[in-house]
XYZ file of C-alpha atoms in Angstrom:
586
model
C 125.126 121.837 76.248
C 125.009 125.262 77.596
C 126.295 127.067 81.137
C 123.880 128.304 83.212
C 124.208 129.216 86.903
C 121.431 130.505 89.821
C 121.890 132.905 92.577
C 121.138 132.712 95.921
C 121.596 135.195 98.820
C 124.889 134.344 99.607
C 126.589 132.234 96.290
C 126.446 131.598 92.839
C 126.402 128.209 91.215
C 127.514 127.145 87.463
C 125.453 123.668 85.720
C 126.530 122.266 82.743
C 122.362 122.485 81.425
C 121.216 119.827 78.135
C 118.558 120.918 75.918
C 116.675 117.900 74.349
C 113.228 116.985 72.499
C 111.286 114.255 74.804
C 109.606 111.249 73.618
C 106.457 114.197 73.693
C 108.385 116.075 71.511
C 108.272 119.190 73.426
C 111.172 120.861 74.140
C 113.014 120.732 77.259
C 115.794 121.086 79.952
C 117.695 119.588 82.542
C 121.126 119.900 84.530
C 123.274 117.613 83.286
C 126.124 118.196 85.267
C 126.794 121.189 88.393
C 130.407 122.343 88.140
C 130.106 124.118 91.680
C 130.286 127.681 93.304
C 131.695 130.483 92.029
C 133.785 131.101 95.680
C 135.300 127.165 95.403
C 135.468 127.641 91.735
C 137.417 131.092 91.963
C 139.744 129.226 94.721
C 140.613 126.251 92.616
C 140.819 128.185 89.182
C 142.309 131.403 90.736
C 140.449 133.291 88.837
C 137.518 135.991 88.697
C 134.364 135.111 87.846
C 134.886 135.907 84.207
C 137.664 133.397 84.023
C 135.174 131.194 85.536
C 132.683 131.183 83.193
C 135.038 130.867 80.444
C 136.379 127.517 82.253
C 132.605 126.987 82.249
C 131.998 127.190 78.867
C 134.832 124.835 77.427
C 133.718 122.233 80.007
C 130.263 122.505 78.335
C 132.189 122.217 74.666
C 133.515 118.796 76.501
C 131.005 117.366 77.462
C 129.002 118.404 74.032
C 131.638 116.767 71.689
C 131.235 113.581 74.532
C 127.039 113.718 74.095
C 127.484 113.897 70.052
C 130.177 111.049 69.747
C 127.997 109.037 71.549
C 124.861 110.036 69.583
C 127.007 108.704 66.539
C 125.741 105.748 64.338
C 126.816 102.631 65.435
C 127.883 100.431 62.692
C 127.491 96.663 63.883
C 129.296 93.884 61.894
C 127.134 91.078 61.696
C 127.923 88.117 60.058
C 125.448 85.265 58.701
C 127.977 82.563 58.704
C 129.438 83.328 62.445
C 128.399 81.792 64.762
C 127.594 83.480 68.487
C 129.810 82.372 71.089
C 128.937 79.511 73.065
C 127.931 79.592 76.679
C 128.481 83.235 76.607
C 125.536 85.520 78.169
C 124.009 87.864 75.898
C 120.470 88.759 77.419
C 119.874 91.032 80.455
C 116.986 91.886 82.420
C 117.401 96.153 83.149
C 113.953 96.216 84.601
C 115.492 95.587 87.975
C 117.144 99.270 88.051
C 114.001 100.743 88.568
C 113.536 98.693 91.868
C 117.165 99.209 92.783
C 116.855 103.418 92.775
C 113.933 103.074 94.838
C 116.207 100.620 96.961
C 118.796 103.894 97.024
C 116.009 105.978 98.142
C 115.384 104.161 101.248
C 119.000 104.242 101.917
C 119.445 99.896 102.011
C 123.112 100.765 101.871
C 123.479 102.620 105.443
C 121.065 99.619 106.615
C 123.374 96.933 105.280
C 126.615 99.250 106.376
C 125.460 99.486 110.335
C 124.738 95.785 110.293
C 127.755 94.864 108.928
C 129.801 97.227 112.244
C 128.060 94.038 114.472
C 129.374 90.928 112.604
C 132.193 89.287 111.066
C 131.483 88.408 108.024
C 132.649 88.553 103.780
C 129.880 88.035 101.582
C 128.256 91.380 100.470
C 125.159 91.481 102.672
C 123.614 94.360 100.548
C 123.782 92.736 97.255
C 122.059 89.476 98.501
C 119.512 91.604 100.320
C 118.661 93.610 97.090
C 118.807 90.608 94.575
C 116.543 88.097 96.322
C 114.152 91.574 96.401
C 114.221 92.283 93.103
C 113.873 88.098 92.434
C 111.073 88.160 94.910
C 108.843 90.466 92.830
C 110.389 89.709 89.457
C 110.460 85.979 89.607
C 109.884 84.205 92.588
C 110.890 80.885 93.435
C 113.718 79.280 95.633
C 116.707 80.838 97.023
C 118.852 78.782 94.370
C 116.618 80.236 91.667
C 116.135 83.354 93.135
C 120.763 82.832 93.189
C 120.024 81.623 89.629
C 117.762 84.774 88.157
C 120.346 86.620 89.613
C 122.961 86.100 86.770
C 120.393 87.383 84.856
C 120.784 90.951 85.947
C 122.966 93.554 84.544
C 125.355 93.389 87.691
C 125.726 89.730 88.036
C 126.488 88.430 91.751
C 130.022 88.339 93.360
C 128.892 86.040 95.868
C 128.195 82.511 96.043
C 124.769 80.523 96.870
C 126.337 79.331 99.927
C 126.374 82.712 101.040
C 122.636 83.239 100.724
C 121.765 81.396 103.613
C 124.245 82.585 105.935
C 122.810 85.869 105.118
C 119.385 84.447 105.870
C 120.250 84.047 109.402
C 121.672 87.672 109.488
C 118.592 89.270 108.170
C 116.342 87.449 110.922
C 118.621 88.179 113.450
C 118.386 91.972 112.062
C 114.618 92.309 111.066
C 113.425 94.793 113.889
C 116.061 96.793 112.891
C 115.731 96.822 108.877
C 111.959 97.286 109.251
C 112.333 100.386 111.788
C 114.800 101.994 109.429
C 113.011 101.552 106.064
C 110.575 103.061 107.489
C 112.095 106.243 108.711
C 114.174 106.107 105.014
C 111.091 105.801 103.188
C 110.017 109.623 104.510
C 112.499 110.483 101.912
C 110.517 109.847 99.726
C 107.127 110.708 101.022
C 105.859 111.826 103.984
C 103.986 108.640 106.130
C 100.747 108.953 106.794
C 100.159 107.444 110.264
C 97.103 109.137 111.633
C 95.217 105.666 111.067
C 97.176 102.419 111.331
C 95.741 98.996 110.033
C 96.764 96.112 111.182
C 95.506 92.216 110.122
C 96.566 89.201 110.224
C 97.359 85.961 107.649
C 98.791 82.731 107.626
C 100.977 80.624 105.700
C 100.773 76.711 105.229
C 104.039 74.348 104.750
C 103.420 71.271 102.967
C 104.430 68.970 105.651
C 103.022 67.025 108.299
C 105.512 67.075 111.337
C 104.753 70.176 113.317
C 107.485 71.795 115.154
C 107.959 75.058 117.874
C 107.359 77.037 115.060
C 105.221 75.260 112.310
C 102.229 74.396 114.335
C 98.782 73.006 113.716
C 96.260 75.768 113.628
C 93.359 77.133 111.615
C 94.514 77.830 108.139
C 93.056 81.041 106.194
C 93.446 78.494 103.240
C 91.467 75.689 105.410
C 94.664 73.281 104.199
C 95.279 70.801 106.824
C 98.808 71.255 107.422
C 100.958 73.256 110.179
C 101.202 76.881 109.636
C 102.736 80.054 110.371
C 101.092 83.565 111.038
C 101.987 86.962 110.025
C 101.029 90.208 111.821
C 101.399 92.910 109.443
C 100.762 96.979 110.191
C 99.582 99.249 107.386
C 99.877 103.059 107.423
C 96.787 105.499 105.970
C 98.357 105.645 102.551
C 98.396 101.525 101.815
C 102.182 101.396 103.054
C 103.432 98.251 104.576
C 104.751 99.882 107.893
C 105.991 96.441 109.932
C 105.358 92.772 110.337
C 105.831 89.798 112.852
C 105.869 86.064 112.643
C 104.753 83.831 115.261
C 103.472 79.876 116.022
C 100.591 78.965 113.655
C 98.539 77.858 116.909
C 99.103 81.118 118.300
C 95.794 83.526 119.112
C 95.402 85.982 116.820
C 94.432 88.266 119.429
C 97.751 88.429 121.610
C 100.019 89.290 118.255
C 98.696 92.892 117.841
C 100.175 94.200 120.961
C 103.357 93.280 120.891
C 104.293 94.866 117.328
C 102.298 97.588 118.088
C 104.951 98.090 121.270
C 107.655 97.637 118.555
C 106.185 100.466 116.334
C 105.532 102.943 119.072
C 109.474 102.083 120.699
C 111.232 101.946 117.464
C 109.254 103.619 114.690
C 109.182 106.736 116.950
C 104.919 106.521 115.995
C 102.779 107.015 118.870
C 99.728 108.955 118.368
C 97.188 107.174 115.981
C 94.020 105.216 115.891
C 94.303 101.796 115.184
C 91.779 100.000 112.676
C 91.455 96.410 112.302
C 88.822 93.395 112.527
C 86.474 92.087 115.148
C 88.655 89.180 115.989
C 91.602 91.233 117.226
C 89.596 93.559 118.749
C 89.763 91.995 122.185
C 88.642 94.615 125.352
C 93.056 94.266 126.435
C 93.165 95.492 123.015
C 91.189 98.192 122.997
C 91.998 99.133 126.097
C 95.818 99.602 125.072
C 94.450 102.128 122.578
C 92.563 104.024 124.614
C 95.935 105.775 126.250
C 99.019 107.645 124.588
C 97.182 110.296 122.497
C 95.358 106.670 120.171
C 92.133 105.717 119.166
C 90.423 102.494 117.759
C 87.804 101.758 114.995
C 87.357 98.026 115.491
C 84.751 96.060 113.147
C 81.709 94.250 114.845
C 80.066 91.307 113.840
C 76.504 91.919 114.526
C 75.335 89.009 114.490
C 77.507 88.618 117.396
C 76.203 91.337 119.928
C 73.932 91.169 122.914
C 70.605 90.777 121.917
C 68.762 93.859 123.035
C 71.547 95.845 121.269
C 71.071 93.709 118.256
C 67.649 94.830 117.982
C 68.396 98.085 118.168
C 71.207 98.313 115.603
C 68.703 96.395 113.172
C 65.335 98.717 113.942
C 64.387 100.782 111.239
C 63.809 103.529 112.919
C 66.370 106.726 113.805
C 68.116 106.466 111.212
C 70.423 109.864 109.358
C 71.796 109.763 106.440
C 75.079 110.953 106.657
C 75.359 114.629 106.560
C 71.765 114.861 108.124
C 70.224 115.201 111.137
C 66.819 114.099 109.710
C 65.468 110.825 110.866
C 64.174 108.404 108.149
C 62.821 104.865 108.411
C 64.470 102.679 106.587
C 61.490 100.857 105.530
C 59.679 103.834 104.219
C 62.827 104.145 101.700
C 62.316 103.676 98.080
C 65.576 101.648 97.066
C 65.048 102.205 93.346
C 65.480 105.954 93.410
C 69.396 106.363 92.482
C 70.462 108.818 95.261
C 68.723 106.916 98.051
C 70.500 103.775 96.370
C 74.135 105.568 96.590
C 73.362 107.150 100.097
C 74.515 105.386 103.389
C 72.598 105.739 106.480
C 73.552 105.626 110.075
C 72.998 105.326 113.817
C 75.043 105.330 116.554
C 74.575 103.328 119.960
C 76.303 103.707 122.994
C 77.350 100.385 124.745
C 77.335 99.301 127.971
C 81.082 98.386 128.231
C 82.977 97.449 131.543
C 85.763 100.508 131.905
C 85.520 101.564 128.005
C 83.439 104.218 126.812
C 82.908 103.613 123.205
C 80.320 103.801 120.621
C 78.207 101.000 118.009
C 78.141 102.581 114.926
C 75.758 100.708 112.183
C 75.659 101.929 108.566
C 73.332 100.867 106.296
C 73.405 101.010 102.242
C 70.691 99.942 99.916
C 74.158 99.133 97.346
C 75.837 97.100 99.508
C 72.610 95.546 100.206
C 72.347 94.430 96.522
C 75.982 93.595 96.115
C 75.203 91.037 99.165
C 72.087 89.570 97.730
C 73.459 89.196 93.971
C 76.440 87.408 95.285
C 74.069 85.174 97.432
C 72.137 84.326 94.856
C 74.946 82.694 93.002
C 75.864 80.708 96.159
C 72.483 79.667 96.369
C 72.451 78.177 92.851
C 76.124 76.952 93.299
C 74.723 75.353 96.893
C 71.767 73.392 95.074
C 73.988 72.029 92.158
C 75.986 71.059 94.394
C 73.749 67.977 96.093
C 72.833 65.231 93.551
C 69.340 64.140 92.742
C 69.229 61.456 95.704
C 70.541 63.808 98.513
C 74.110 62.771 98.238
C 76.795 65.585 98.467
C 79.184 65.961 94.964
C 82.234 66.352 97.044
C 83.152 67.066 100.926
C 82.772 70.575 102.094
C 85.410 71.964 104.228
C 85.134 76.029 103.523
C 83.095 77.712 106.031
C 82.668 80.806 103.126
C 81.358 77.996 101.167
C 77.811 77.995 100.311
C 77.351 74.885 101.987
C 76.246 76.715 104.477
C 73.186 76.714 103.598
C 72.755 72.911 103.550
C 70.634 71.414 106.226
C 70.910 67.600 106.883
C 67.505 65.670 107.057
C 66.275 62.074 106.901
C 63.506 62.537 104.589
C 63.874 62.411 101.120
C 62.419 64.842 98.731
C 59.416 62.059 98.478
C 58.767 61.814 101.716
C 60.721 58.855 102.215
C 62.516 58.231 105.131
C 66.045 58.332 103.728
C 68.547 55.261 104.286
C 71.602 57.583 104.606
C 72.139 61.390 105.276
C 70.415 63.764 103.009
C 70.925 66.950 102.110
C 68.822 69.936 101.383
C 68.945 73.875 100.953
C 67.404 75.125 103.589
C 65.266 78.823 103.193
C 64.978 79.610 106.953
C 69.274 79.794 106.647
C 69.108 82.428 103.840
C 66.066 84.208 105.126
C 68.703 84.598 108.374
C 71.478 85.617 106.426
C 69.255 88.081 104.615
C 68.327 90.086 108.038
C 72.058 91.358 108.033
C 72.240 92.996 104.234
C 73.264 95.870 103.694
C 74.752 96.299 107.237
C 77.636 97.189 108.831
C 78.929 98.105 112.242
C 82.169 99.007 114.423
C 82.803 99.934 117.198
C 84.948 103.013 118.005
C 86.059 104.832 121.604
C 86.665 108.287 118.939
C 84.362 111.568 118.769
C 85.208 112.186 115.624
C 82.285 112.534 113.248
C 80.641 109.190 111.879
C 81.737 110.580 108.807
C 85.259 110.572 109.735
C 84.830 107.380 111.290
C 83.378 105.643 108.161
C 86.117 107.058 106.441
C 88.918 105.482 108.885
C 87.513 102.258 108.128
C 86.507 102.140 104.553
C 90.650 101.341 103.664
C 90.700 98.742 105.355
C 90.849 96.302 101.899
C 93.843 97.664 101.167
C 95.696 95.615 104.091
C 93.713 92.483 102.855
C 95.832 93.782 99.243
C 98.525 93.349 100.986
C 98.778 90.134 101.749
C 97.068 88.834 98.025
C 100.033 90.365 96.794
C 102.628 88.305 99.230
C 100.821 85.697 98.290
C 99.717 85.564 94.994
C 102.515 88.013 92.970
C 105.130 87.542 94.861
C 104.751 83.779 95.955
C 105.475 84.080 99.782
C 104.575 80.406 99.891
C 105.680 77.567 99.152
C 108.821 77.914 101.233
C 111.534 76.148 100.557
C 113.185 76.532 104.299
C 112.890 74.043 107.238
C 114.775 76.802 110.070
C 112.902 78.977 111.538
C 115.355 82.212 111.370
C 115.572 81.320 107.345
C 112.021 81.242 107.099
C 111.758 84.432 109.182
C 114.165 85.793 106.392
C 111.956 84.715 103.553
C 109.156 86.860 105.125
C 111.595 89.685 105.480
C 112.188 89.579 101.966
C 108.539 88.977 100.798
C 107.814 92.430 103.242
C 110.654 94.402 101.705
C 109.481 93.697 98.277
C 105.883 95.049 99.006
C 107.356 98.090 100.375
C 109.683 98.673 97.182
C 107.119 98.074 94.635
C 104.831 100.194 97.052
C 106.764 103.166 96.887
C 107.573 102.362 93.049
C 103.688 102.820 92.529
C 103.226 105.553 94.560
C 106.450 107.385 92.500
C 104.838 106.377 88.816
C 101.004 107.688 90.290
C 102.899 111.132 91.002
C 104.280 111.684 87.508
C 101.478 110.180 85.709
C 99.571 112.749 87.584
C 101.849 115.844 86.866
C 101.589 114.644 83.469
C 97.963 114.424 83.135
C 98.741 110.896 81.881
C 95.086 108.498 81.907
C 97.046 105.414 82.418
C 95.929 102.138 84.241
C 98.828 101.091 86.345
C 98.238 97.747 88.217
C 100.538 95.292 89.484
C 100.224 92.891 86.641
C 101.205 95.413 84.268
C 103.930 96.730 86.307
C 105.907 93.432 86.833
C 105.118 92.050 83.664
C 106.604 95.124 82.376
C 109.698 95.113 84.343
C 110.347 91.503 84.059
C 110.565 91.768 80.582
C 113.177 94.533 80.077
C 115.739 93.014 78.486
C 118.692 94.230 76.916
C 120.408 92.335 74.322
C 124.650 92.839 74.811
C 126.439 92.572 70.794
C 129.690 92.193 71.692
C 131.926 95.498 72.623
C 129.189 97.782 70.442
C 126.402 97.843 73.348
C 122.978 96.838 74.335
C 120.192 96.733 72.167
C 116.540 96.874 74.114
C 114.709 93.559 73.511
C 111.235 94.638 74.542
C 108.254 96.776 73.921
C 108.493 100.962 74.552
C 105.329 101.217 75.975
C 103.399 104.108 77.530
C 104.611 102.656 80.915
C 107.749 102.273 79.853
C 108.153 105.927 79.016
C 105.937 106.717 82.640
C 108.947 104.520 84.172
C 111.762 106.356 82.451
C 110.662 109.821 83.371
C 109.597 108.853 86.798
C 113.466 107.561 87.035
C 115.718 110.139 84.835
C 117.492 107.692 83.352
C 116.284 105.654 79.456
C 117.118 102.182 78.779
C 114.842 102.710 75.924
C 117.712 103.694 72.859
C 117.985 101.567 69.995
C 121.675 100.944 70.856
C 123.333 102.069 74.139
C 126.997 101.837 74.589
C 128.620 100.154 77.948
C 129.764 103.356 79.170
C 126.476 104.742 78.756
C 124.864 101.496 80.239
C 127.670 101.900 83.144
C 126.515 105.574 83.780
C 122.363 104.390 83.922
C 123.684 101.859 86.788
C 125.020 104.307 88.941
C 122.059 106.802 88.356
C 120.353 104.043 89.777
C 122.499 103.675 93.000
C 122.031 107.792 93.811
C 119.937 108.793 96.441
């Protein structure tokens, strides 16, 4: 340990700085500890600045002969005859740190604080908040096992199950709120991109039959025939979860988008941006609402769906550009082998006849996405004719409009000739010759100037929304839920949102050092929850924690990304106490 200080115009300020080797082994640097200014230093000392530094200096000698006792060996006595103690925990997950300084970083504690000014209450709402997140991504399952996994952690919980759902009905009551200020907390740690905002929506099925207000019969994403709820979820340009809504399962799609758009423009303080979503929210009150306030809209269009005359247009193959161009090319006159024409996507934009919006069709048109369309056909196609037996007869019901049952045709002749006694069931050609016409196409509609470049560009994110919710639903197990009220269940979804915002930003923050670093490292979700769900620590008594898992390049991406190691082969309580509060700074 060494003193260093730094100047500025108007003070001076003295660090306690620590040399060390990293797991790299290049040499490096960091403050370990800032002592202060030499003005307040020179007050509380009453001294000069000489006398400062030489008060400087012995606190460095301090907190050296601290560093190097801990850096002693640590002899364990282990005996082969003793038993452990019984019913005593000895294994701890630390993985969950990592999600609780990114928890600091979006300030949950202020959140939970203010909330806390408006009720009467004991339990400690910001402890249940943050363990059923860190359960949610880590290992998700009921609130009593989420209660359960809990104990698992280094901190274990000082409340009790009971209070889990009263703090349910808190966080529902409080969810406009929490979202609004997460978001403006999460600038602290990078600065939200909400030029483009993407919004979808997705539903979630209860395994029940008795609908109620709120559970209601509607169509399922999952085509299960039970009553549902929906989520409306916004997205910012970046893939950040910005805000959500729940509402009635049998409730239009259509009418959801407004209404938490409102909330984002009152409460989010974001106004000016051009909304992107699909062709079934894109309804003309929609659009219109976008087309005032400084916002735009790229919506997608179906075009199987438009008027006919501007059907045939969008599918001529004439007047077409490739983008970039202002050369017109036929598309039939292209030769599809050739690589670049295969990679290049070609455009043309239509102007519609709209009642009181003035927007513009624009249809792309790729010879890739073409093939992508017509190799994954041709696997439906097969899976459609093993699907019928030899006489005609179906293998199973069909009930998934994706499936490729569509391309069965009922008829009462046989493949003899015969007249057939019951239904029979063919693959019909005409159906895929249809479904042909549209590959390699794809359209929106937009009421922007912007280039069709730019344009393209708005809506070629728009999977990472769809991400989104596969990662409620499959990672973190949004559903089943094991809640009949509707605030609790409005909770749950809090929760499941929160999480995908914290391991969001935990992404984004191990993507920034892995890039400073130069680090060619695949980091997906899988890897990054398997990873942190099995850091465990080991506890031997009064010695300290021994790591129980694998240092891994992630795990050393993690630490560095973090400042703090949980990666030693032995680490003392105080030490272990000193990593927890790291975690906790902002």
């Amino acid at each position: 340990m060494r003193v260093t200080t730094s100047k500025s115009k108007n003070s001076e300020s003295f660090y306690i700085t620590h040399s060390y080797i990293n797991h790299e082994g290049k040499s490096t640097s960091k403050i370990f500890k800032r002592l202060g200014t030499l003005a307040d230093l020179s007050k509380k000392l009453n001294t000069d600045r000489d006398g400062v530094m030489a008060w400087a200096k012995e606190q460095a000698k301090i907190e050296t002969d601290k560093y190097n006792a801990e850096r002693e060996t640590i002899r364990v006595p282990l005996s082969p005859i003793r038993k452990i103690d019984k019913d005593k925990d000895r294994t701890f997950n630390v993985g969950y740190l990592f999600l609780q300084s990114t928890l600091s970083d979006l300030r949950v504690d202020n959140i939970t604080r203010n909330i806390k000014s408006r009720y009467t209450y004991e339990y400690n709402l910001e402890s249940i908040l943050k363990d059923l997140i860190y359960s949610r991504i880590l290992k998700p399952s009921s609130k009593r096992s989420s209660y359960n996994f809990a104990q698992t952690l280094l901190e274990k919980p000082k409340y009790e199950l009971h209070d889990v759902y009263r703090a349910l009905s808190i966080l529902s009551q409080e969810s406009d709120y929490i979202q609004s200020e997460i978001y403006k907390n999460s600038n602290f740690i990078s600065k939200r991109n909400t030029e483009v905002l993407y919004y979808d929506c997705t539903n979630y099925y209860f395994e029940i039959e008795q609908e109620d207000d709120f559970k209601k019969y509607g169509k399922s994403k999952e085509n299960r025939p039970n009553p549902i709820v929906g989520m409306g979820l916004f997205m910012d340009a970046d893939g950040m979860p910005l805000g959500f809504h729940m509402y009635p399962g049998n409730q239009n799609e259509q009418i959801t988008l407004r209404p938490l758009e409102e909330k984002i423009i009152r409460d989010f303080g974001v106004s000016k941006f051009v909304l992107s979503t699909d062709g079934g929210l894109g309804s003309k009150s929609n659009k219109q609402f976008n087309t005032a306030g400084g916002r735009g809209y790229v919506v997608t269009q179906s075009l199987k769906k438009l008027k006919k005359d501007d059907k045939e247009i969008a599918l001529k193959p004439t007047q077409w550009r490739a983008i970039g161009s202002k050369k017109f090319i036929n598309l039939d006159e292209l030769d599809e082998t050739d690589p670049v024409i295969f990679e290049t996507i070609y455009y043309k934009e239509i102007p519609l006849d709209s009642k009181n919006l003035s927007e513009n069709l624009i249809v792309t048109y790729s010879p890739k996405y073409k093939n992508y369309l017509r190799t994954i056909r041709s696997r439906q196609i097969e899976r459609a004719h093993n699907a019928i037996r030899k006489d005609g007869q179906l293998k199973k019901q069909r009930k998934n409009p994706n499936d490729p049952a569509r391309f069965f045709v009922e008829t009462a002749i046989t493949d003899s000739g015969e007249v057939a006694s019951k239904k029979h069931y063919q693959v019909d050609p005409s159906i895929i010759d249809e479904e042909a016409k549209y590959d390699g196409f794809y359209a929106v509609v937009t009421n922007l100037d912007d280039s069709v470049e730019d344009v393209i560009k708005v809506n070629k994110y728009r999977w990472k929304i769809e991400e989104c919710f596969r990662i409620m639903k499959t990672e973190f197990e949004a559903r089943p839920v094991y809640l009949s009220r509707e605030d609790r269940i409005n909770a749950h979804f809090l929760t499941c949102f929160l999480a995908l915002v914290v391991y969001r930003h935990l992404e984004f923050k191990l993507n920034v050092t892995a890039k400073k670093k130069n680090l060619d490292i695949n980091i997906s979700i899988d890897q990054i929850i398997s990873t942190l769900k099995n850091m465990n620590t080991t506890l031997i008594d009064s010695h300290g924690y021994i790591p129980a898992y694998t240092r891994t390049e992630l795990t050393n991406l993690l630490h560095d990304t973090f400042g703090f190691n949980t990666d030693y082969e032995i680490m003392r309580k105080s030490t272990m106490r000193n990593i927890i509060i790291k975690s906790k700074e902002k």
